Structure formats: structure tokens, C-alpha cells
Amino acid sequence: MNKLDYGVSMPFRRIINITDSLFVTVILSTLFLGLFIFLKYPPIVWVDLIMDDAYYYLGIVRNIIEHGASSFLPPFSTNGYQPLWLVVLTCFAAIFGTDEVSLVIQNYLVTCLFVLCFIALSRRCYAMAFPAIICSLSYAHITINGMESVMIPVYFILFMTSKSWQFRGCFGSLLFLSRLDALSVVIARDLYFVLTKRKTDFKHYLIIIPVILVYGLINYLLFGIPVPVSGLAKSIGNNFGENINAGLGYLLTLKTSFRLIIVILFVYIVRKQKIGELRYLDEISILLISCCFVAFYYSTKSGWGFWSWYYWAPFLLIYYALLETAFLLNKLIISKENNVKFVYLTLLTLGIVYTIKPSVDFISDRIIFFTNAPTISALDATFGRKNIELVELIKKYNIPENSFFAMGDRAGSFGYFLGNHYRFLHTEGLVGPTAYYQAMKTDNALDFIDTQNIDYWIAERENFLEANETIGVIEPIQGLSAHKGPYLICFQKQGIVFDQSYIPSKYTASQKYEYRYVFNMKNRVVCPDEFTIKLAELKRVYGGVRKFSLPIETQK
């Protein structure tokens, strides 16, 4: 029996069935429209429809299938990924091949599969699908844009509805393997039940802990570190607690769910005798605790900000708040107090309508994208499209195969479409080798760079260090609390092989350029003292390097 079967009114069930049918039609049409775009148009049109970081997964999948190597591009092995998503994509690639367009389509279809599973589970376990559809469309960065976070809603529902510790252990393990920080919901669940219900059933850890240990051991044996290098790279130079602003920003995203929760609590408190107990109090409470755990972890253990797919816990909180809102609507519908219930029905309905708006915006954007697809790549310059153009330039000018490229931020689609005939170093370290991470950790990254025969260095910034005929490139730039790690490499301006500078559509009004250069390493020069001094100043200030390099983006 699902959570809505008991006491549900027939009028409400009819409303739910009609609403679910409508929303299922909408999301299937939207997902099919996305697939049509991938099938019909070249990569330069749709390159930005999945996250740039999704291309790191696809490059590694390609190398696992073709060469048996966990590598984004030659020559470096890496474990810079969440494990389960890579395994899922690798299984599909083993069946359907590693053609570069095919892999992107596979990524999209697997993403759609998990979205549909989320919707089906929502209907099966909670008797309604539309809250899952609203959330999936409203927060595409969690569900539709090609990242591992799409798996978490599926495994969370299965984890929370499991009746045995064995199943709870299996789904808790899948949560952990989906994203390591999703272990927080398992811990939050146990803490909540101990504090509120005095339940101390921890048998599921008999499965979860061995999975964690085996995962760490495999990483250590293969890469010399027990956890992904991508997470470790983000912790370099972090002062404990300095990144608290990032954690607070994460918690501020709960305001959308809080609006719904406040309405829910108001109606519940006023009408408690008629409504009875809340249905999803456990899930909402557990997710709130999990959000606090995640915010605390990244505030203390990471020096970076949050990326959009990290917000899986606030996403689930909105989902369960929508479920609770629908449950209260059912209770009010069957209430016979017609003189007062209209006010509460209106409040709850407005709460749902407010939450629907982002999904309407997403559908509208997707339709506009589709209708303008033939010309959109020429009209809207993005770093993803510049990456595709750069790959085409490299091939047009017959830059020799096996040439060695280095690039940091925004390199996913470039490296992926560049392909395995070239060598590549990711200078942010997220899909780099362990040796590069260790060099950055000790502030000796330039020593590592000097041992590589890099041919071309690619960088995109709003600001570079410049003086006379010299340009200074700071790498990496995304760290906020990063007092070690960032370093400086300098070039003569005449060493710019390709100038791809452009004005993004979001900067059209200000006419602010993204300066995007490909430097020839033969024109590398010793950095002026003023550049070195400036970098030292920036590293001492929280967020200094990022604010200097991307001032407008940092303000947003």
C-alpha cells in the first residue's frame, strides 16, 4: 500500500489521474524534442544541452571501452568521477558503441530512463507522478542535463520505502556510489530515527560499509588515493571553515521548498484536528538534515563553490514538499467545512503553481531552442560552441596528431571532441592524474608542467594578467579557499595561435568579452615580478583568484 491509498477521496484521485496524464504527455514530448535535436543537428548546435562536465564522463567511457584505460584523454589515468554513473554509461557504450555523437545520445537516453523511473516510482510509491515531473522539468541541471545526480531520486525513494535492512543496505550503497555525498541521507535517516523514534536499526551498514571500503581499496590500488581526485583537487589550499559562504549559499537555495513548507505548516497547524498527521514529515526532516550535512562538508572540506548538480538534496526536498501539499489538498477536499476550506485550498494550490513556473520556463526555452536550432549556433556564442570551433580549427590547420594540449575550466567538450589522437592535461585537476594533484597540493604544479612536453595552452577568462607584450595565465581559477595550488604561466602575446574571444549573450548589454586564447608553448616566457606578486596577493584573499579571473560571473 502506498502512502496515499489510505483515506484518499475519489474526486481527488480523479484530479490526480488527469493531472498525471497531462504532465506525462508534457514531459514525454519535451524529452522526445531533446532527442530529436541530438539526432538532427550537428554538435555545435546542441553541445550545451548537457553539462560540460558530462563530457568528462563520456571521454573516460570511450577510453575504457576502446583501450581499457580510465583516462579522459591520453596520457593520464584518472579516477575523477562518481563511480556508478561511469559504470552505467560504460555498460551502454559496450553495447551501442563509442562513436562521439552516439555516446552523447546514449548519455541523454540513460538520463531520460532515470527520469522516467523517478516518475514511475513516484506514481507507484506515492500514487502521483506530477510532483516528480514538475521537479524534473524545473531543475533540469539535476535530472536532464546528463550528470550523475539524475540517479539519486530513484535510489532515495527505494531507500526510504525499503521494508528490510538488506534492501535498505543495497539502495544506501547505490546512493553512495551515485554521489559520495549522498551517503549523508543514510546518516541523516538514522540520526532522525534515533532522535525522534528511538529506532536503532543499523543493520544496513553491514552492506554499506563493505561497499565503501571496497570502493576505497580499489581506488587506492589503482590510483594511490582512496577517493576521486576531483574532490581532492577542490580541497587544495583550503583553510578549515573559510568556505562557509559556499555552504550558506547552498542552504539559501532551500527558500523555494521553505515557501511550500511554510504554507504546509500553516495549514497543518490551523487544521490539525481535521487533517491528522503529515504524511512526508520523515522524508522532509531527513532531507533537511542531509542538506545541513552537505553544506557543512563543503564548507569545511572543500575550497570550491557548489555546482548546479550538487543541489540534489534541495531538489528532493521540493519534491516531498509538493507531495505533502497534494496530500493536504486531498484532506481539504474531503472536508465538509466548505465555508473555510476554500482559503486553504487556494493557498496550497498557489504553492504548487509557484513551483511549476520554472518547468514552464524550461519547456519554453526548449521549444525556442528547437525552432531556432538551424541558426542558434551562429547567433549565440558559448564556450561549448567555441570548443567545437577550436577542434575544427585544429583539424583544418593540420595540427599534428599526438600534439599535447592543456586546458582547465570549460574543457569538457573540447577534450571530448578533440579525441584520442591528441594528448591532454586538465589543469584544474578534476580529471587529471594523481601526480598533478600532489604537485598542486605542495604548490609545485609548475614543476610537473615542466616535465611534460605540452604544445598548446588554452585559457578563457574575463581578465588575464597583462603587461606590455606578456600575458599571464593563472591556473586553476575555480577555487575560493585555495591558498595553495594556483600557479602562473606566462606567454608572449605573439604566441597566441588562435584568438577566439567573444561576447556571450549574457554579456551583450555590457559588451564584456570572454578572452579566449590558444597559446603556443614555444612562446612561453618567464613571468614578470609584478605578475608573481599579484598572484601571491590574490591567493591570500578568499575567492581572490576567481574574482580576478571571472569578475562578472563571480558577481552572479
Coordinates of C-alpha atoms in Angstrom, one line a residue:
M1 CA 0.0 0.0 0.0
N2 CA 1.4 3.4 -0.9
K3 CA 1.3 6.5 1.2
L4 CA -1.8 8.0 -0.4
D5 CA -4.1 4.9 -0.6
Y6 CA -5.5 5.4 2.9
G7 CA -8.2 8.0 3.1
V8 CA -7.9 9.3 -0.5
S9 CA -11.1 10.7 -1.9
M10 CA -12.4 9.7 -5.3
P11 CA -12.7 13.3 -6.5
F12 CA -9.0 13.8 -5.6
R13 CA -8.0 10.6 -7.3
R14 CA -9.7 11.7 -10.5
I15 CA -7.8 15.0 -10.3
I16 CA -4.5 13.2 -9.8
N17 CA -5.1 10.9 -12.7
I18 CA -6.0 13.7 -15.1
T19 CA -3.0 15.8 -13.8
D20 CA -0.6 12.9 -14.1
S21 CA -1.8 12.1 -17.7
L22 CA -1.3 15.7 -18.7
F23 CA 2.1 16.1 -17.2
V24 CA 3.3 12.7 -18.5
T25 CA 2.4 13.9 -22.0
V26 CA 4.3 17.1 -21.5
I27 CA 7.5 15.5 -20.2
L28 CA 7.5 12.8 -22.9
S29 CA 7.1 15.4 -25.6
T30 CA 9.9 17.5 -24.0
L31 CA 12.2 14.6 -23.8
F32 CA 11.5 13.5 -27.3
L33 CA 12.1 17.0 -28.5
G34 CA 15.5 16.9 -27.0
L35 CA 16.3 13.6 -28.6
F36 CA 15.2 15.0 -32.0
I37 CA 17.7 17.9 -31.6
F38 CA 20.5 15.5 -30.8
L39 CA 19.7 13.3 -33.8
K40 CA 19.0 16.0 -36.4
Y41 CA 21.7 18.7 -35.8
P42 CA 25.5 18.7 -35.5
P43 CA 27.3 19.0 -32.2
I44 CA 27.9 22.8 -32.5
V45 CA 24.1 23.2 -32.2
W46 CA 23.4 21.0 -29.1
V47 CA 26.8 20.9 -27.4
D48 CA 25.4 22.9 -24.4
L49 CA 22.3 20.8 -23.9
I50 CA 24.3 18.6 -21.5
M51 CA 26.7 19.9 -18.8
D52 CA 30.2 20.4 -19.9
D53 CA 31.3 18.1 -17.1
A54 CA 29.2 15.3 -18.6
Y55 CA 31.8 15.2 -21.5
Y56 CA 34.5 14.1 -19.0
Y57 CA 32.4 11.0 -18.2
L58 CA 32.0 10.3 -21.9
G59 CA 35.7 10.7 -22.7
I60 CA 36.6 8.3 -19.9
V61 CA 33.9 5.8 -21.0
R62 CA 35.3 5.9 -24.5
N63 CA 38.8 5.1 -23.3
I64 CA 37.6 2.3 -21.0
I65 CA 35.9 0.6 -23.9
E66 CA 38.5 1.3 -26.6
H67 CA 41.7 1.0 -24.6
G68 CA 40.8 -0.4 -21.1
A69 CA 42.2 2.8 -19.5
S70 CA 40.4 5.0 -17.0
S71 CA 41.6 8.1 -18.9
F72 CA 39.8 11.2 -20.2
L73 CA 42.5 11.5 -22.9
P74 CA 46.0 10.1 -23.2
P75 CA 48.4 10.0 -21.5
F76 CA 47.0 10.3 -17.9
S77 CA 44.8 7.9 -15.9
T78 CA 42.3 9.4 -13.5
N79 CA 39.6 8.5 -11.1
G80 CA 38.0 11.9 -11.3
Y81 CA 34.3 10.8 -11.4
Q82 CA 31.4 9.4 -9.4
P83 CA 31.7 5.6 -9.9
L84 CA 28.2 4.4 -10.6
W85 CA 27.3 6.8 -13.4
L86 CA 30.5 5.8 -15.2
V87 CA 29.7 2.1 -14.8
V88 CA 26.2 2.7 -16.2
L89 CA 27.4 4.7 -19.2
T90 CA 30.2 2.2 -19.8
C91 CA 27.7 -0.7 -20.0
F92 CA 25.6 1.1 -22.6
A93 CA 28.7 2.1 -24.6
A94 CA 29.8 -1.6 -24.6
I95 CA 26.5 -2.4 -26.3
F96 CA 25.9 0.6 -28.6
G97 CA 29.5 1.7 -29.4
T98 CA 31.7 4.7 -28.8
D99 CA 31.1 7.0 -31.7
E100 CA 31.3 10.5 -30.3
V101 CA 27.7 11.5 -31.3
S102 CA 26.4 8.1 -30.3
L103 CA 27.9 8.4 -26.8
V104 CA 26.2 11.8 -26.2
I105 CA 22.8 10.4 -27.3
Q106 CA 23.4 7.4 -25.0
N107 CA 24.0 9.8 -22.2
Y108 CA 20.8 11.6 -22.9
L109 CA 18.7 8.4 -23.3
V110 CA 20.1 7.0 -20.0
T111 CA 19.3 10.2 -18.3
C112 CA 15.7 10.1 -19.7
L113 CA 15.5 6.5 -18.5
F114 CA 16.2 7.5 -14.9
V115 CA 13.8 10.4 -15.1
L116 CA 11.1 8.1 -16.2
C117 CA 12.0 5.7 -13.4
F118 CA 11.7 8.5 -11.0
I119 CA 8.2 9.4 -12.3
A120 CA 7.1 5.7 -12.3
L121 CA 8.3 5.2 -8.7
S122 CA 6.6 8.4 -7.6
R123 CA 3.3 7.1 -9.0
R124 CA 3.9 3.6 -7.7
C125 CA 5.0 4.5 -4.1
Y126 CA 3.1 7.8 -3.6
A127 CA 0.2 7.4 -6.0
M128 CA 1.0 10.6 -8.0
A129 CA 3.6 11.4 -10.7
F130 CA 3.1 15.1 -11.3
P131 CA 5.4 16.3 -8.5
A132 CA 8.3 14.2 -9.9
I133 CA 7.6 15.7 -13.4
I134 CA 7.4 19.3 -12.1
C135 CA 10.7 18.9 -10.3
S136 CA 12.4 17.1 -13.3
L137 CA 11.5 19.9 -15.7
S138 CA 12.1 22.7 -13.2
Y139 CA 15.6 21.5 -12.2
A140 CA 17.0 20.1 -15.4
H141 CA 20.5 20.6 -14.1
I142 CA 19.7 17.8 -11.7
T143 CA 17.8 15.4 -14.0
I144 CA 18.0 16.1 -17.7
N145 CA 21.4 17.7 -18.3
G146 CA 23.5 14.5 -18.3
M147 CA 25.0 14.3 -14.8
E148 CA 25.1 11.5 -12.1
S149 CA 22.6 13.4 -9.9
V150 CA 19.7 12.0 -12.0
M151 CA 20.1 8.6 -10.3
I152 CA 19.7 9.9 -6.7
P153 CA 15.8 10.5 -6.7
V154 CA 15.3 6.9 -7.8
Y155 CA 17.6 5.3 -5.2
F156 CA 16.3 7.7 -2.5
I157 CA 12.7 6.6 -2.9
L158 CA 13.7 3.0 -3.0
F159 CA 15.9 3.5 0.1
M160 CA 13.1 5.2 2.1
T161 CA 10.4 2.7 1.1
S162 CA 12.5 -0.4 1.7
K163 CA 11.0 -2.7 4.3
S164 CA 14.1 -4.8 5.0
W165 CA 17.6 -3.8 6.1
Q166 CA 19.0 -5.8 3.2
F167 CA 17.2 -3.7 0.6
R168 CA 18.0 -0.5 2.6
G169 CA 21.7 -1.5 2.6
C170 CA 21.6 -2.1 -1.2
F171 CA 19.9 1.2 -2.0
G172 CA 22.0 3.1 0.5
S173 CA 25.1 1.7 -1.2
L174 CA 23.8 2.8 -4.6
L175 CA 23.2 6.3 -3.2
F176 CA 26.8 6.4 -2.1
L177 CA 28.1 5.1 -5.4
S178 CA 25.9 7.6 -7.3
R179 CA 27.5 10.6 -5.4
L180 CA 29.7 10.1 -2.4
D181 CA 28.0 13.0 -0.6
A182 CA 24.6 11.2 -0.9
L183 CA 25.8 9.0 2.0
S184 CA 24.6 12.0 4.0
V185 CA 20.9 10.9 3.6
V186 CA 21.7 7.5 5.0
I187 CA 23.3 9.0 8.1
A188 CA 20.6 11.6 8.3
R189 CA 17.9 9.0 8.2
D190 CA 19.5 7.0 11.1
L191 CA 20.1 10.1 13.2
Y192 CA 16.5 11.3 12.7
F193 CA 15.0 7.9 13.7
V194 CA 17.3 7.6 16.7
L195 CA 16.3 11.1 18.0
T196 CA 12.6 11.0 17.2
K197 CA 11.6 7.4 17.4
R198 CA 14.4 5.7 19.3
K199 CA 14.9 3.3 16.5
T200 CA 18.5 1.9 16.4
D201 CA 18.3 -0.5 13.4
F202 CA 21.7 -0.1 11.8
K203 CA 22.0 -3.5 10.1
H204 CA 22.0 -1.9 6.6
Y205 CA 25.6 -0.8 7.4
L206 CA 26.6 -4.4 7.1
I207 CA 26.2 -3.9 3.4
I208 CA 27.1 -0.2 3.1
I209 CA 30.4 -0.2 5.0
P210 CA 31.9 -3.0 3.0
V211 CA 30.9 -1.3 -0.3
I212 CA 32.6 1.9 0.9
L213 CA 35.8 0.0 1.9
V214 CA 36.0 -2.0 -1.3
Y215 CA 35.5 1.2 -3.3
G216 CA 38.2 3.0 -1.4
L217 CA 40.6 0.0 -1.7
I218 CA 40.1 -0.3 -5.5
N219 CA 40.9 3.4 -5.8
Y220 CA 43.9 3.2 -3.7
L221 CA 45.3 0.2 -5.5
L222 CA 44.7 1.7 -9.0
F223 CA 45.4 5.4 -8.4
G224 CA 47.1 5.7 -5.0
I225 CA 44.3 7.6 -3.4
P226 CA 41.0 6.2 -1.8
V227 CA 38.6 8.9 -3.2
P228 CA 38.2 10.7 -6.5
V229 CA 41.0 13.1 -7.4
S230 CA 38.3 15.6 -8.5
G231 CA 37.2 16.0 -4.9
L232 CA 40.7 16.2 -3.6
A233 CA 41.7 18.8 -6.1
K234 CA 38.9 21.0 -4.8
S235 CA 40.3 20.8 -1.3
I236 CA 43.8 22.0 -2.1
G237 CA 44.9 25.0 -0.1
N238 CA 41.6 25.2 1.8
N239 CA 41.6 26.9 5.2
F240 CA 39.2 25.0 7.5
G241 CA 35.9 26.8 7.7
E242 CA 36.8 29.6 5.3
N243 CA 34.4 28.3 2.7
I244 CA 31.4 28.8 4.9
N245 CA 29.9 31.3 2.5
A246 CA 29.5 28.5 -0.1
G247 CA 27.7 26.3 2.5
L248 CA 25.4 29.2 3.5
G249 CA 24.7 29.8 -0.2
Y250 CA 23.7 26.2 -0.6
L251 CA 21.3 26.4 2.3
L252 CA 19.8 29.6 0.9
T253 CA 18.6 27.6 -2.1
L254 CA 16.1 25.9 0.3
K255 CA 14.0 29.1 0.1
T256 CA 11.8 27.6 -2.7
S257 CA 11.0 24.5 -0.6
F258 CA 10.6 26.6 2.5
R259 CA 7.8 28.6 0.9
L260 CA 5.9 25.5 0.4
I261 CA 6.8 24.1 3.8
I262 CA 5.6 27.3 5.5
V263 CA 2.3 27.0 3.7
I264 CA 2.1 23.4 4.7
L265 CA 2.8 24.1 8.3
F266 CA 0.3 27.0 8.4
V267 CA -2.5 24.8 7.1
Y268 CA -1.4 21.9 9.2
I269 CA -1.3 23.9 12.4
V270 CA -4.6 25.6 11.8
R271 CA -6.4 22.4 10.6
K272 CA -4.5 19.8 12.6
Q273 CA -7.6 18.2 14.1
K274 CA -9.2 17.7 10.7
I275 CA -6.1 16.8 8.8
G276 CA -4.3 14.4 11.1
E277 CA -0.6 13.7 10.8
L278 CA 1.6 14.9 8.0
R279 CA 2.5 12.1 5.5
Y280 CA 6.0 13.1 4.5
L281 CA 7.4 14.6 7.7
D282 CA 10.1 11.9 7.9
E283 CA 11.4 12.4 4.4
I284 CA 11.3 16.2 4.7
S285 CA 13.1 16.1 8.0
I286 CA 15.8 13.7 6.8
L287 CA 16.4 15.8 3.7
L288 CA 16.8 19.0 5.8
I289 CA 19.4 17.2 8.0
S290 CA 21.1 15.9 4.9
C291 CA 21.2 19.5 3.4
C292 CA 23.0 20.6 6.6
F293 CA 25.5 17.8 6.4
V294 CA 26.3 18.6 2.8
A295 CA 26.6 22.3 3.5
F296 CA 28.9 21.6 6.4
Y297 CA 31.1 19.2 4.5
Y298 CA 31.7 21.6 1.6
S299 CA 32.1 24.5 3.9
T300 CA 35.0 22.7 5.7
K301 CA 36.5 20.1 3.4
S302 CA 36.2 21.8 0.0
G303 CA 37.6 25.1 -1.2
W304 CA 35.3 25.4 -4.2
G305 CA 31.7 26.6 -4.7
F306 CA 28.7 24.4 -5.5
W307 CA 27.9 23.3 -9.0
S308 CA 24.3 23.1 -10.1
W309 CA 24.0 19.3 -9.9
Y310 CA 25.2 19.3 -6.3
Y311 CA 21.7 20.5 -5.3
W312 CA 20.1 17.1 -5.4
A313 CA 19.0 17.3 -1.7
P314 CA 17.1 20.6 -2.1
F315 CA 15.6 19.2 -5.2
L316 CA 14.3 16.2 -3.3
L317 CA 13.0 18.5 -0.5
I318 CA 10.9 20.4 -3.1
Y319 CA 9.6 17.1 -4.4
Y320 CA 8.4 15.9 -1.0
A321 CA 7.0 19.3 -0.2
L322 CA 4.9 19.0 -3.3
L323 CA 3.7 15.6 -2.3
E324 CA 2.8 16.9 1.1
T325 CA 0.9 19.8 -0.4
A326 CA -1.1 17.4 -2.6
F327 CA -1.9 15.2 0.4
L328 CA -3.2 18.3 2.3
L329 CA -5.3 19.2 -0.7
N330 CA -6.9 15.8 -0.6
K331 CA -7.7 16.2 3.1
L332 CA -9.3 19.5 2.5
I333 CA -11.3 18.3 -0.5
I334 CA -12.9 15.6 1.7
S335 CA -13.5 18.0 4.5
K336 CA -17.2 19.2 4.9
E337 CA -16.3 22.6 6.2
N338 CA -17.0 24.4 2.9
N339 CA -17.0 27.8 4.5
V340 CA -13.3 27.8 5.5
K341 CA -11.5 25.3 3.3
F342 CA -11.5 27.4 0.2
V343 CA -8.9 29.7 1.7
Y344 CA -6.6 26.8 2.5
L345 CA -7.2 25.1 -0.9
T346 CA -6.2 28.4 -2.6
L347 CA -3.0 28.7 -0.5
L348 CA -1.9 25.2 -1.3
T349 CA -2.8 25.5 -5.0
L350 CA -0.9 28.7 -5.3
G351 CA 2.1 27.0 -3.7
I352 CA 2.1 24.3 -6.4
V353 CA 1.5 26.9 -9.2
Y354 CA 4.5 28.9 -7.9
T355 CA 6.7 25.7 -8.1
I356 CA 5.5 24.9 -11.6
K357 CA 6.8 28.2 -13.1
P358 CA 10.5 27.0 -13.7
S359 CA 9.2 24.0 -15.5
V360 CA 7.2 26.2 -17.8
D361 CA 10.3 28.3 -18.4
F362 CA 12.3 25.2 -19.2
I363 CA 9.7 23.9 -21.7
S364 CA 9.5 27.3 -23.3
D365 CA 13.3 27.6 -23.6
R366 CA 13.5 24.1 -25.2
I367 CA 10.8 25.0 -27.8
I368 CA 12.5 28.3 -28.6
F369 CA 15.8 26.4 -28.9
F370 CA 14.2 23.9 -31.3
T371 CA 12.6 26.5 -33.5
N372 CA 15.8 28.4 -33.8
A373 CA 18.2 25.4 -34.0
P374 CA 19.4 26.0 -37.6
T375 CA 20.7 29.5 -36.7
I376 CA 21.2 29.4 -33.0
S377 CA 24.9 28.3 -33.1
A378 CA 25.8 31.4 -35.1
L379 CA 23.7 33.8 -33.0
D380 CA 24.7 32.6 -29.5
A381 CA 28.4 32.2 -28.8
T382 CA 29.2 29.9 -25.9
F383 CA 32.3 28.3 -24.6
G384 CA 30.9 24.9 -25.7
R385 CA 30.5 26.1 -29.3
K386 CA 33.9 27.7 -29.2
N387 CA 35.3 24.4 -28.1
I388 CA 33.7 22.7 -31.2
E389 CA 35.1 25.5 -33.4
L390 CA 38.5 25.1 -31.9
V391 CA 38.5 21.3 -32.7
E392 CA 37.6 22.2 -36.3
L393 CA 40.4 24.7 -36.5
I394 CA 42.9 22.2 -35.2
K395 CA 41.9 19.8 -37.9
K396 CA 41.7 22.5 -40.6
Y397 CA 45.2 23.6 -40.0
N398 CA 46.5 20.1 -39.7
I399 CA 48.0 20.4 -36.2
P400 CA 49.8 17.1 -35.9
E401 CA 48.2 14.2 -34.1
N402 CA 49.7 13.4 -30.7
S403 CA 50.1 17.2 -30.1
F404 CA 49.8 17.9 -26.3
F405 CA 47.1 20.4 -25.2
A406 CA 46.5 21.8 -21.7
M407 CA 43.2 23.5 -20.6
G408 CA 41.4 23.9 -17.3
D409 CA 38.0 25.4 -16.8
R410 CA 35.4 24.7 -19.5
A411 CA 37.5 21.9 -21.2
G412 CA 35.0 19.0 -21.2
S413 CA 33.5 19.3 -24.6
F414 CA 36.8 20.4 -26.1
G415 CA 38.7 17.4 -24.9
Y416 CA 35.9 15.0 -25.7
F417 CA 35.5 16.2 -29.4
L418 CA 39.3 16.6 -29.8
G419 CA 39.6 12.8 -29.4
N420 CA 42.2 10.2 -28.5
H421 CA 44.6 11.1 -31.3
Y422 CA 45.8 14.0 -29.1
R423 CA 47.2 14.3 -25.6
F424 CA 45.6 16.4 -22.9
L425 CA 46.2 17.7 -19.4
H426 CA 43.2 19.1 -17.4
T427 CA 44.8 21.9 -15.5
E428 CA 42.0 22.2 -12.9
G429 CA 43.0 18.7 -11.9
L430 CA 39.4 17.3 -11.9
V431 CA 40.2 14.6 -14.4
G432 CA 43.9 14.8 -14.1
P433 CA 46.4 12.3 -12.7
T434 CA 47.2 11.8 -9.1
A435 CA 50.7 13.2 -9.6
Y436 CA 49.4 16.5 -10.8
Y437 CA 47.1 16.8 -7.7
Q438 CA 50.0 16.0 -5.4
A439 CA 52.1 18.7 -7.2
M440 CA 49.4 21.3 -6.8
K441 CA 49.0 20.3 -3.1
T442 CA 52.6 21.2 -2.4
D443 CA 52.5 24.3 -4.7
N444 CA 54.8 22.7 -7.2
A445 CA 52.5 22.3 -10.1
L446 CA 54.8 24.2 -12.5
D447 CA 57.5 21.6 -11.8
F448 CA 55.0 19.0 -13.0
I449 CA 54.2 21.1 -16.1
D450 CA 57.9 21.4 -16.9
T451 CA 58.2 17.6 -17.1
Q452 CA 55.5 17.5 -19.8
N453 CA 56.1 18.4 -23.4
I454 CA 53.0 20.5 -23.8
D455 CA 52.5 22.1 -27.2
Y456 CA 49.5 24.4 -26.7
W457 CA 47.9 26.0 -23.7
I458 CA 44.2 27.1 -23.8
A459 CA 42.6 29.6 -21.4
E460 CA 39.3 31.5 -21.3
R461 CA 39.0 34.4 -18.9
E462 CA 37.3 37.7 -18.4
N463 CA 40.7 39.0 -17.1
F464 CA 44.3 38.0 -17.7
L465 CA 47.4 39.4 -16.1
E466 CA 48.8 41.7 -18.9
A467 CA 51.9 44.0 -19.2
N468 CA 53.5 45.1 -22.4
E469 CA 53.7 42.1 -24.7
T470 CA 53.2 39.5 -21.9
I471 CA 50.1 37.7 -20.8
G472 CA 49.9 35.7 -17.5
V473 CA 47.6 32.8 -17.1
I474 CA 46.6 31.7 -13.6
E475 CA 45.6 28.0 -13.2
P476 CA 43.4 26.7 -11.7
I477 CA 40.9 29.5 -11.1
Q478 CA 37.7 28.0 -9.6
G479 CA 38.9 27.6 -6.0
L480 CA 37.7 30.1 -3.5
S481 CA 39.6 28.9 -0.4
A482 CA 42.7 28.0 -2.3
H483 CA 45.8 29.4 -0.7
K484 CA 47.9 26.7 -2.4
G485 CA 47.6 25.2 -5.8
P486 CA 47.1 28.1 -8.2
Y487 CA 50.2 28.9 -10.2
L488 CA 51.2 31.3 -13.0
I489 CA 52.3 30.6 -16.6
C490 CA 53.2 33.4 -19.0
F491 CA 53.4 33.8 -22.8
Q492 CA 54.3 36.5 -25.3
K493 CA 51.3 37.9 -26.9
Q494 CA 52.7 36.9 -30.3
G495 CA 52.4 33.3 -29.1
I496 CA 48.6 33.4 -29.5
V497 CA 47.9 30.9 -32.2
F498 CA 44.1 31.3 -32.1
D499 CA 42.1 34.2 -30.7
Q500 CA 38.6 33.0 -30.0
S501 CA 37.5 35.9 -27.8
Y502 CA 33.7 36.5 -27.9
I503 CA 30.8 38.3 -26.2
P504 CA 28.5 35.8 -24.5
S505 CA 24.8 36.6 -24.9
K506 CA 24.5 37.2 -21.2
Y507 CA 27.1 40.0 -21.5
T508 CA 25.7 41.6 -24.7
A509 CA 24.4 44.7 -22.8
S510 CA 27.8 45.3 -21.2
Q511 CA 29.8 44.3 -24.2
K512 CA 32.1 42.3 -21.9
Y513 CA 34.3 39.8 -23.7
E514 CA 35.4 36.4 -22.7
Y515 CA 39.0 36.4 -23.8
R516 CA 39.8 33.0 -25.1
Y517 CA 43.3 32.3 -26.3
V518 CA 45.3 29.3 -27.6
F519 CA 49.0 29.8 -26.8
N520 CA 52.0 28.2 -28.4
M521 CA 54.2 26.8 -25.6
K522 CA 57.2 27.8 -27.6
N523 CA 56.4 31.4 -26.8
R524 CA 56.3 30.8 -23.0
V525 CA 58.4 33.3 -21.1
V526 CA 59.5 34.0 -17.5
C527 CA 56.7 35.8 -15.6
P528 CA 57.4 39.4 -14.6
D529 CA 57.8 40.0 -10.9
E530 CA 54.6 42.1 -10.8
F531 CA 52.6 39.1 -12.0
T532 CA 54.1 36.9 -9.4
I533 CA 53.4 39.5 -6.7
K534 CA 49.8 39.9 -7.9
L535 CA 49.2 36.1 -7.8
A536 CA 50.5 35.9 -4.3
E537 CA 48.1 38.7 -3.2
L538 CA 45.2 37.0 -4.9
K539 CA 45.9 33.7 -3.2
R540 CA 45.9 35.3 0.2
V541 CA 42.3 36.6 -0.3
Y542 CA 39.3 34.2 -0.1
G543 CA 38.0 33.9 -3.7
G544 CA 40.7 36.3 -5.0
V545 CA 41.8 34.3 -8.0
R546 CA 38.3 33.6 -9.2
K547 CA 37.1 37.2 -8.7
F548 CA 40.0 38.5 -10.7
S549 CA 39.7 36.0 -13.5
L550 CA 35.9 35.9 -13.8
P551 CA 34.6 39.1 -12.1
I552 CA 31.2 39.3 -13.8
E553 CA 30.5 35.6 -13.4
T554 CA 31.5 35.7 -9.8
Q555 CA 29.0 38.5 -9.1
K556 CA 26.1 36.5 -10.5

